Tab-separated table of C-alpha atoms and ligand atoms in Angstrom:
chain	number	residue	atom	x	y	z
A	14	UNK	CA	40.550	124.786	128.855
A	15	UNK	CA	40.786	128.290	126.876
A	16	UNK	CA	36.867	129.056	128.258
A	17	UNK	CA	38.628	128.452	131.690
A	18	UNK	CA	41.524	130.572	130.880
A	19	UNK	CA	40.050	133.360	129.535
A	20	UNK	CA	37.368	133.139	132.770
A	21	UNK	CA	39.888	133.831	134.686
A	22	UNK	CA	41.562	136.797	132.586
A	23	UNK	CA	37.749	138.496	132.546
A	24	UNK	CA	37.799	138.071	136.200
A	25	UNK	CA	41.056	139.269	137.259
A	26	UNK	CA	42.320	143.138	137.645
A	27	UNK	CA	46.202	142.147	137.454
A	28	UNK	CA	47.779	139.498	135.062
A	29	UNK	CA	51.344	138.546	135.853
A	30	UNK	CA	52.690	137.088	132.620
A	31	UNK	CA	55.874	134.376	133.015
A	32	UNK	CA	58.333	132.695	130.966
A	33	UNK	CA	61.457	130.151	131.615
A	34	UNK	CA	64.725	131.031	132.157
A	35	UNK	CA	67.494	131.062	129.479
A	36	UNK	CA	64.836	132.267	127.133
A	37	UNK	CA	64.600	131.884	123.629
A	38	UNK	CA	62.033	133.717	120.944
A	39	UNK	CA	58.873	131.308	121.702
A	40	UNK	CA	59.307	132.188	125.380
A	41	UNK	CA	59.595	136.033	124.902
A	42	UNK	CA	56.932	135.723	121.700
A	43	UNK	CA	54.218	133.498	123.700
A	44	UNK	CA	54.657	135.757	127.047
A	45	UNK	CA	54.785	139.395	125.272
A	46	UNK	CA	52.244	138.195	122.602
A	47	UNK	CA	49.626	137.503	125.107
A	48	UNK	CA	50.640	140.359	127.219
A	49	UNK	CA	49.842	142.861	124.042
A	50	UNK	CA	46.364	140.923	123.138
A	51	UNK	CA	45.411	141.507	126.567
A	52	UNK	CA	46.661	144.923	127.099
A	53	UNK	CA	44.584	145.647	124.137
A	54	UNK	CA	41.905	143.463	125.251
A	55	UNK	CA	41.594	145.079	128.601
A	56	UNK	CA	43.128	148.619	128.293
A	57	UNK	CA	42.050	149.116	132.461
A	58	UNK	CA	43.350	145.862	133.431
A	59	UNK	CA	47.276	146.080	134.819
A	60	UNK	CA	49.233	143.896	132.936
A	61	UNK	CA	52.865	142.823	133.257
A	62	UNK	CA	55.314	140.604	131.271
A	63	UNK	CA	58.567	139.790	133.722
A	64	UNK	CA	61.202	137.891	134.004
A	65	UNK	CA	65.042	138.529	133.641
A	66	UNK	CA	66.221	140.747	131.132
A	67	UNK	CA	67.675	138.535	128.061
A	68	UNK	CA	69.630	141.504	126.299
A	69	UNK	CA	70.160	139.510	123.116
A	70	UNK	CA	66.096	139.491	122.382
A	71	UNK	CA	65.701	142.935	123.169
A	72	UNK	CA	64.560	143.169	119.696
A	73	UNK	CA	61.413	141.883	120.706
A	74	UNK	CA	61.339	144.085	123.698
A	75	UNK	CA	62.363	144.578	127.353
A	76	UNK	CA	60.765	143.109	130.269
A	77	UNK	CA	58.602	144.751	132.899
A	78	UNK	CA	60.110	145.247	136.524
A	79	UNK	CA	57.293	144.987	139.533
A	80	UNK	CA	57.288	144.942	143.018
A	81	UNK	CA	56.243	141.684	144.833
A	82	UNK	CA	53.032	143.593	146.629
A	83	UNK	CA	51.624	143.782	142.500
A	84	UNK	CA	51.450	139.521	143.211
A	85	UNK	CA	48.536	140.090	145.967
A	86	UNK	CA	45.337	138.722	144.605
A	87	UNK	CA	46.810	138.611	140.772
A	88	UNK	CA	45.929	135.834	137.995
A	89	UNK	CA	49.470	134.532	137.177
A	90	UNK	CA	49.711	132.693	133.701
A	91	UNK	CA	53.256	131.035	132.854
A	92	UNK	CA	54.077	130.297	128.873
A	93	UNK	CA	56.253	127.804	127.351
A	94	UNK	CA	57.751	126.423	130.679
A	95	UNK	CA	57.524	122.480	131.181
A	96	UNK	CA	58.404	122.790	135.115
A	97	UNK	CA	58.455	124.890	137.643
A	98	UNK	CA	61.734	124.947	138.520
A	99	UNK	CA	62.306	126.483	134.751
A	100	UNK	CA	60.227	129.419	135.526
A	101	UNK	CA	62.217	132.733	135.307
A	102	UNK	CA	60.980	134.923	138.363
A	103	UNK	CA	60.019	132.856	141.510
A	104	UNK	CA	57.470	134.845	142.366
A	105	UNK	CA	54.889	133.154	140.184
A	106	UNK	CA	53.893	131.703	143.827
A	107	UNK	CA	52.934	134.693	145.030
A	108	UNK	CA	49.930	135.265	142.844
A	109	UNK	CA	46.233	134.134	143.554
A	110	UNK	CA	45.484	131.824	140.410
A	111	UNK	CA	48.211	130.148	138.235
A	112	UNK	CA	47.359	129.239	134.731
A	113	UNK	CA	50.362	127.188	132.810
A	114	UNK	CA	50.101	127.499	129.073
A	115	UNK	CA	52.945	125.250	127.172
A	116	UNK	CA	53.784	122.779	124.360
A	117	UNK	CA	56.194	120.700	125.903
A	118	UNK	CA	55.301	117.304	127.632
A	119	UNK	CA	53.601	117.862	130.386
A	120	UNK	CA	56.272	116.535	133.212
A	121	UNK	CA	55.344	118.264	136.025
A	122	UNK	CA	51.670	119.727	136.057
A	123	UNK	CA	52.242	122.788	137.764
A	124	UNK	CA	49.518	125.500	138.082
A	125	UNK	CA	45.466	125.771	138.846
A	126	UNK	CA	44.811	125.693	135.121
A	127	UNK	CA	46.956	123.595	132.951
A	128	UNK	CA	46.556	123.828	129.275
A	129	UNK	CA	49.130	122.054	127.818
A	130	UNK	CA	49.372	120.951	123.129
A	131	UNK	CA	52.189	118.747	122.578
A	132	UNK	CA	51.114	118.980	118.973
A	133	UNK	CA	51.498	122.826	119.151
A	134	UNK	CA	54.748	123.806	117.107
A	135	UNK	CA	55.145	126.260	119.799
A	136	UNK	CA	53.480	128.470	122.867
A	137	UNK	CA	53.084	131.140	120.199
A	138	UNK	CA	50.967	129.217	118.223
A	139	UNK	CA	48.859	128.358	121.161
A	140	UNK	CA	48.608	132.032	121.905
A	141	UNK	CA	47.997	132.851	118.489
A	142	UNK	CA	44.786	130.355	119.150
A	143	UNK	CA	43.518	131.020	122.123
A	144	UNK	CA	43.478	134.675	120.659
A	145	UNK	CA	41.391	132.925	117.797
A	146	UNK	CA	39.326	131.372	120.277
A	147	UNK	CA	38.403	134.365	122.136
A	148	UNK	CA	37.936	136.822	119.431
A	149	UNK	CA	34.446	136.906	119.699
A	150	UNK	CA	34.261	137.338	123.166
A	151	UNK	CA	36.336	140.647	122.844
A	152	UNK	CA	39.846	139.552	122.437
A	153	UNK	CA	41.881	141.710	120.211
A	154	UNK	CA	44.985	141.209	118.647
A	155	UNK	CA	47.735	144.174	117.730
A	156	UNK	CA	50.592	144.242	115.304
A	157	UNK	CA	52.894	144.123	118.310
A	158	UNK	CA	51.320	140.645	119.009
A	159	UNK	CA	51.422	139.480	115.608
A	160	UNK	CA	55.075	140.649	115.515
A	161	UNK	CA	56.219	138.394	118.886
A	162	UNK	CA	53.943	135.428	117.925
A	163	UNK	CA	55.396	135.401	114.277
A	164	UNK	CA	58.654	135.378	116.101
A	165	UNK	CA	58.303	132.574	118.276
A	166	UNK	CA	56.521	130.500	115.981
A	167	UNK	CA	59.514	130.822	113.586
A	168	UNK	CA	61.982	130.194	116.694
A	169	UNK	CA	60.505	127.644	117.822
A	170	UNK	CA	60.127	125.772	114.095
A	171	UNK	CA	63.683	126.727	113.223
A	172	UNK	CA	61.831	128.887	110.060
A	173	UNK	CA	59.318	126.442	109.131
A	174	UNK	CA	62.112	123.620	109.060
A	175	UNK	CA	61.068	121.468	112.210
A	176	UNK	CA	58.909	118.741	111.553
A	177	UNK	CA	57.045	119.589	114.709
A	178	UNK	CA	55.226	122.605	111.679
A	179	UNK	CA	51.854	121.533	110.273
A	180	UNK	CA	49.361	123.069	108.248
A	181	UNK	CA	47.987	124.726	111.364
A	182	UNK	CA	50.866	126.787	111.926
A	183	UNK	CA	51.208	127.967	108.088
A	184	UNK	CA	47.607	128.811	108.325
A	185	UNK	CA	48.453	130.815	111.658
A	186	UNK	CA	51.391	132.510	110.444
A	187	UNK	CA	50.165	133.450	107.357
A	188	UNK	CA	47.155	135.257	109.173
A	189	UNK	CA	49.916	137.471	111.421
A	190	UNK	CA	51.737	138.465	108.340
A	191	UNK	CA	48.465	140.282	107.589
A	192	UNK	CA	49.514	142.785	110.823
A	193	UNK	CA	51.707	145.663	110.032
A	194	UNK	CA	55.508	144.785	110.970
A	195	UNK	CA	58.757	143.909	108.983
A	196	UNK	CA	59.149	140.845	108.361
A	197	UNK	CA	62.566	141.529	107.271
A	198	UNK	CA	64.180	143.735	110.192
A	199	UNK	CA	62.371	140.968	112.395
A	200	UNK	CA	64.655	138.124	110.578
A	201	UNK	CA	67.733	140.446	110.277
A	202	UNK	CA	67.327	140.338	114.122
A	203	UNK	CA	66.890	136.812	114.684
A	204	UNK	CA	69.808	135.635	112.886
A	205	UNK	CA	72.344	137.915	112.787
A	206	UNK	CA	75.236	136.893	114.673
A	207	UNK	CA	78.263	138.939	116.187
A	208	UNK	CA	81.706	138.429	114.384
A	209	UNK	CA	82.887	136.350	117.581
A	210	UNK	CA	80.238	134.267	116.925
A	211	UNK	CA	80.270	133.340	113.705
A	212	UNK	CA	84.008	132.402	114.229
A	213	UNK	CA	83.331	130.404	117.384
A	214	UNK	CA	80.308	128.486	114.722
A	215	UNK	CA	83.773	127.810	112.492
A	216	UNK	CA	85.212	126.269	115.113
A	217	UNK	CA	82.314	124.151	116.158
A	218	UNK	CA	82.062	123.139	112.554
A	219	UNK	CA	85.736	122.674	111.801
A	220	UNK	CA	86.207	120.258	115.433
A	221	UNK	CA	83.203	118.431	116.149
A	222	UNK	CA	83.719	114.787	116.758
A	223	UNK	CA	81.834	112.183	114.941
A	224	UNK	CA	81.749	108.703	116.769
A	225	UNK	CA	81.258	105.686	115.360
A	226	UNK	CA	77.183	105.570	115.159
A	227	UNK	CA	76.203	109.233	113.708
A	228	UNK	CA	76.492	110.796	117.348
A	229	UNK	CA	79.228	114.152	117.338
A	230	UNK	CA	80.046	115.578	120.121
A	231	UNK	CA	81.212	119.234	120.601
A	232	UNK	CA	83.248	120.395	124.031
A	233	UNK	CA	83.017	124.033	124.601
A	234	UNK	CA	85.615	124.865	127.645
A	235	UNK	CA	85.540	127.984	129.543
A	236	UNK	CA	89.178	128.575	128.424
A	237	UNK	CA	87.409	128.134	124.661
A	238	UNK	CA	85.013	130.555	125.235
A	239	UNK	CA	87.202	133.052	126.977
A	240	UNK	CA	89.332	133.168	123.606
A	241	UNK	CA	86.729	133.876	121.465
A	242	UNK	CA	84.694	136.349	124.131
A	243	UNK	CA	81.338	134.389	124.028
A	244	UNK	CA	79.311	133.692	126.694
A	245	UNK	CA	77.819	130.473	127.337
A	246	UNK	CA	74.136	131.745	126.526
A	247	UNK	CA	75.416	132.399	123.189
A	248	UNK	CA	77.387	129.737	122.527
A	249	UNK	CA	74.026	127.416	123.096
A	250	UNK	CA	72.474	129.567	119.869
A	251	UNK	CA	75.133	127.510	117.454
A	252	UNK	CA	73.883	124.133	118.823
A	253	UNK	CA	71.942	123.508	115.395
A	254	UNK	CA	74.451	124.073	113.234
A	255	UNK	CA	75.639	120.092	113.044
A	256	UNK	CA	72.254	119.633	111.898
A	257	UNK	CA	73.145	119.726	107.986
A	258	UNK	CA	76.337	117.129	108.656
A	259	UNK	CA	75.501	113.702	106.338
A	260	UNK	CA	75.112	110.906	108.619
A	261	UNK	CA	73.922	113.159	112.210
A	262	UNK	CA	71.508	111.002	113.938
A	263	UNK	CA	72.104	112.865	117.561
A	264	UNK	CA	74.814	115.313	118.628
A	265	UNK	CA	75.584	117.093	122.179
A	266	UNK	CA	77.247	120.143	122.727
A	267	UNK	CA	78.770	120.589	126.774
A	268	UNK	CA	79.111	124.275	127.337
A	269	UNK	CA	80.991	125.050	130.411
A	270	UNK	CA	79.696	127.500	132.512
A	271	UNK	CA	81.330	128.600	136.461
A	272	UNK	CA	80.135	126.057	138.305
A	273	UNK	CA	78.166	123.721	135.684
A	274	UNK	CA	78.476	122.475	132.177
A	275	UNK	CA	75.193	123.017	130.254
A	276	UNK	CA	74.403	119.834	128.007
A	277	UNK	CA	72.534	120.533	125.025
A	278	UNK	CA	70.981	117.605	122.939
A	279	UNK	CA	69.874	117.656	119.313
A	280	UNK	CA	68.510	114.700	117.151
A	281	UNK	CA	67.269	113.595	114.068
A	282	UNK	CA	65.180	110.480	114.826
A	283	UNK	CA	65.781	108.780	118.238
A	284	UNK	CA	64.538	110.417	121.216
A	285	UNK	CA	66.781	112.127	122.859
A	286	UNK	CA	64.981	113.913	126.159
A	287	UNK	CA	65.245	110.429	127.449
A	288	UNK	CA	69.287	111.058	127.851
A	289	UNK	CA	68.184	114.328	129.442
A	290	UNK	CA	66.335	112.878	132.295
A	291	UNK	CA	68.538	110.879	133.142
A	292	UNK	CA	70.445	113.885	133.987
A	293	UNK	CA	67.658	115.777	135.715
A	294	UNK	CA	66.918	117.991	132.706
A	295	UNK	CA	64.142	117.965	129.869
A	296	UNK	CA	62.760	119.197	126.813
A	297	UNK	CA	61.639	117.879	123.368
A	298	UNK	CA	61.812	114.259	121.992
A	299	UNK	CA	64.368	116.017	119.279
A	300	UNK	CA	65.743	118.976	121.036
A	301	UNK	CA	66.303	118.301	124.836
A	302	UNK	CA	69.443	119.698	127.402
A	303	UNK	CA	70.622	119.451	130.672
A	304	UNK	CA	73.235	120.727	133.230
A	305	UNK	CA	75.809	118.607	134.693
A	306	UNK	CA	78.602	118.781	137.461
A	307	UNK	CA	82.043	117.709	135.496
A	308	UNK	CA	83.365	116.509	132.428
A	309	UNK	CA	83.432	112.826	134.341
A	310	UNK	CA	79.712	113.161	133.574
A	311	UNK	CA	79.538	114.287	130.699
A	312	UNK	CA	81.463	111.311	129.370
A	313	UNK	CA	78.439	109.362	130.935
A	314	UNK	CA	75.993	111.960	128.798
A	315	UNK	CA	77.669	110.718	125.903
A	316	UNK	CA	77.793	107.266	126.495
A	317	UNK	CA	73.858	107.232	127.266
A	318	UNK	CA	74.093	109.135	123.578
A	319	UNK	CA	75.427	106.344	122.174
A	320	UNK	CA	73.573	103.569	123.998
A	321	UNK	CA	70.382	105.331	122.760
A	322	UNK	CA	71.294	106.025	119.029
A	323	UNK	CA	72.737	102.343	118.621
A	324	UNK	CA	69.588	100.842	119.772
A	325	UNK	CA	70.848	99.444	123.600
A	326	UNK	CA	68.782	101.949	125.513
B	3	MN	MN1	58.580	126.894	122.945
């Protein structure tokens, strides 16, 4: 699949590079990692990263903004997106070829080229291997794109943490420490949190709920989040912070948005992207979400929370 993927980058003038929506490191590393080995790769080729700007990973660095006319007759490659629907920019359709690179279980095969590693820790490591891959054949890699990559595979493995890490991705990210960037201002920026949000993480760890079987549950309101001036986007970074509570075998957070209440699912053991389906969403077997209606169904989110971690689902 990377012979047929890098085919098509040789062949193509413009690359249009995607990511999903509500984007986290992996999406912004995998997309602007691949963007800078192939802008280095192919210095007369025209190549684009888009998608909404995410101001709170501007760190790794700001999006490109294109008209729709650049779409005629380019390659179009999406990274670290499950389904389509999840794909920030719509315009991916408007391309000539579509290429979908991603780690997550491959739900909806979207795309003319599908290469999809469940065992991947994350899209960045993919990248990271396809750039291995295609060294030989010309593909270079930058510091930029050993910065991004090293940022999204850390993301994505919650710093090495997740089990979903092997030996591959030490291997990998102990080759991109070998580029010139700071590994230090790179983690300052990853985890440092506004005072707001560090108080609304006291709250989430001074209220959560634990029921009966090791499932907690954490309600986020919009009233909540008005009084301690966080958005919902940010709210969904303290999600793994139940993680060290003796006992956790699954937790939810509902974060209320306008018109929808985000449900984001975290486990230790039983599979919880199951419970997201259910609900129309996705994700990981230990790190899934969803968004729901009203707080009606989110008391059904929870009970299929509990069915599942007791062993009735
Ligand atoms: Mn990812």
């Amino acid at each position: 699949m990377k012979e047929k993927i890098l085919e098509a980058i040789k062949q193509y003038e413009t690359i249009i590079v995607h990511r999903h929506v509500r984007p986290d490191p992996d999406a912004y590393g995998s997309q602007g990692g691949l963007v800078e080995i192939l802008k280095e790769s192919f210095p007369e080729k025209h190549i684009f990263a888009v998608g909404q700007d995410e101001p709170t990973l501007h760190y790794m660095f700001t999006p490109d903004v294109i008209d729709d006319e650049v779409y005629k007759g380019a390659l179009v490659i999406v990274c670290d997106t499950a389904n389509a629907e999840r794909i920030c920019d719509l315009r991916y359709k408007m391309g000539e070829k579509l290429i979908k690179i991603d780690h997550h279980p491959n739900e909806e095969p979207y795309g003319d080229v599908l290469w999809v590693d469940t065992t991947a820790s994350s899209c960045s490591e993919m990248i990271y291997e396809f750039y291995l891959f295609g060294k030989e054949q010309g593909l270079k890699l930058n510091d930029e794109a050993a910065r991004l990559l090293f940022a999204g595979i850390v993301g994505d493995t919650g710093r090495f943490l997740f089990p979903s890490t092997t030996e591959k991705t030490f291997i990998y990210a102990g080759e991109l420490i070998h580029y010139q960037f700071s590994r230090t201002e790179l983690f300052d920026k990853m985890y440092e949190l506004e005072p707001n949000i560090i108080k609304l993480k006291g709250y989430v760890l001074q209220s959560f709920e634990f029921q009966t079987n090791g499932v907690a549950v954490v309600k986020l309101t919009n009233e909540l989040l008005d009084q301690y001036q966080v958005n919902p986007t940010e709210a969904s970074l303290l999600v793994g912070v139940l993680g060290d509570v003796k006992g956790m075998k699954a937790w939810v957070f509902f974060i209320e948005e306008k018109d929808q209440i985000r449900v984001r699912l975290r486990s230790k053991g039983p599979v919880i992207n199951k419970v997201a389906r259910k609900f129309n969403g996705g994700g990981h077997p230990l790190a899934a979400g969803a968004s729901i209606r009203s707080w009606d169904e989110a008391t059904d989110v929870l009970n299929e929370l509990n069915k599942l971690v007791s062993g009735t689902m």
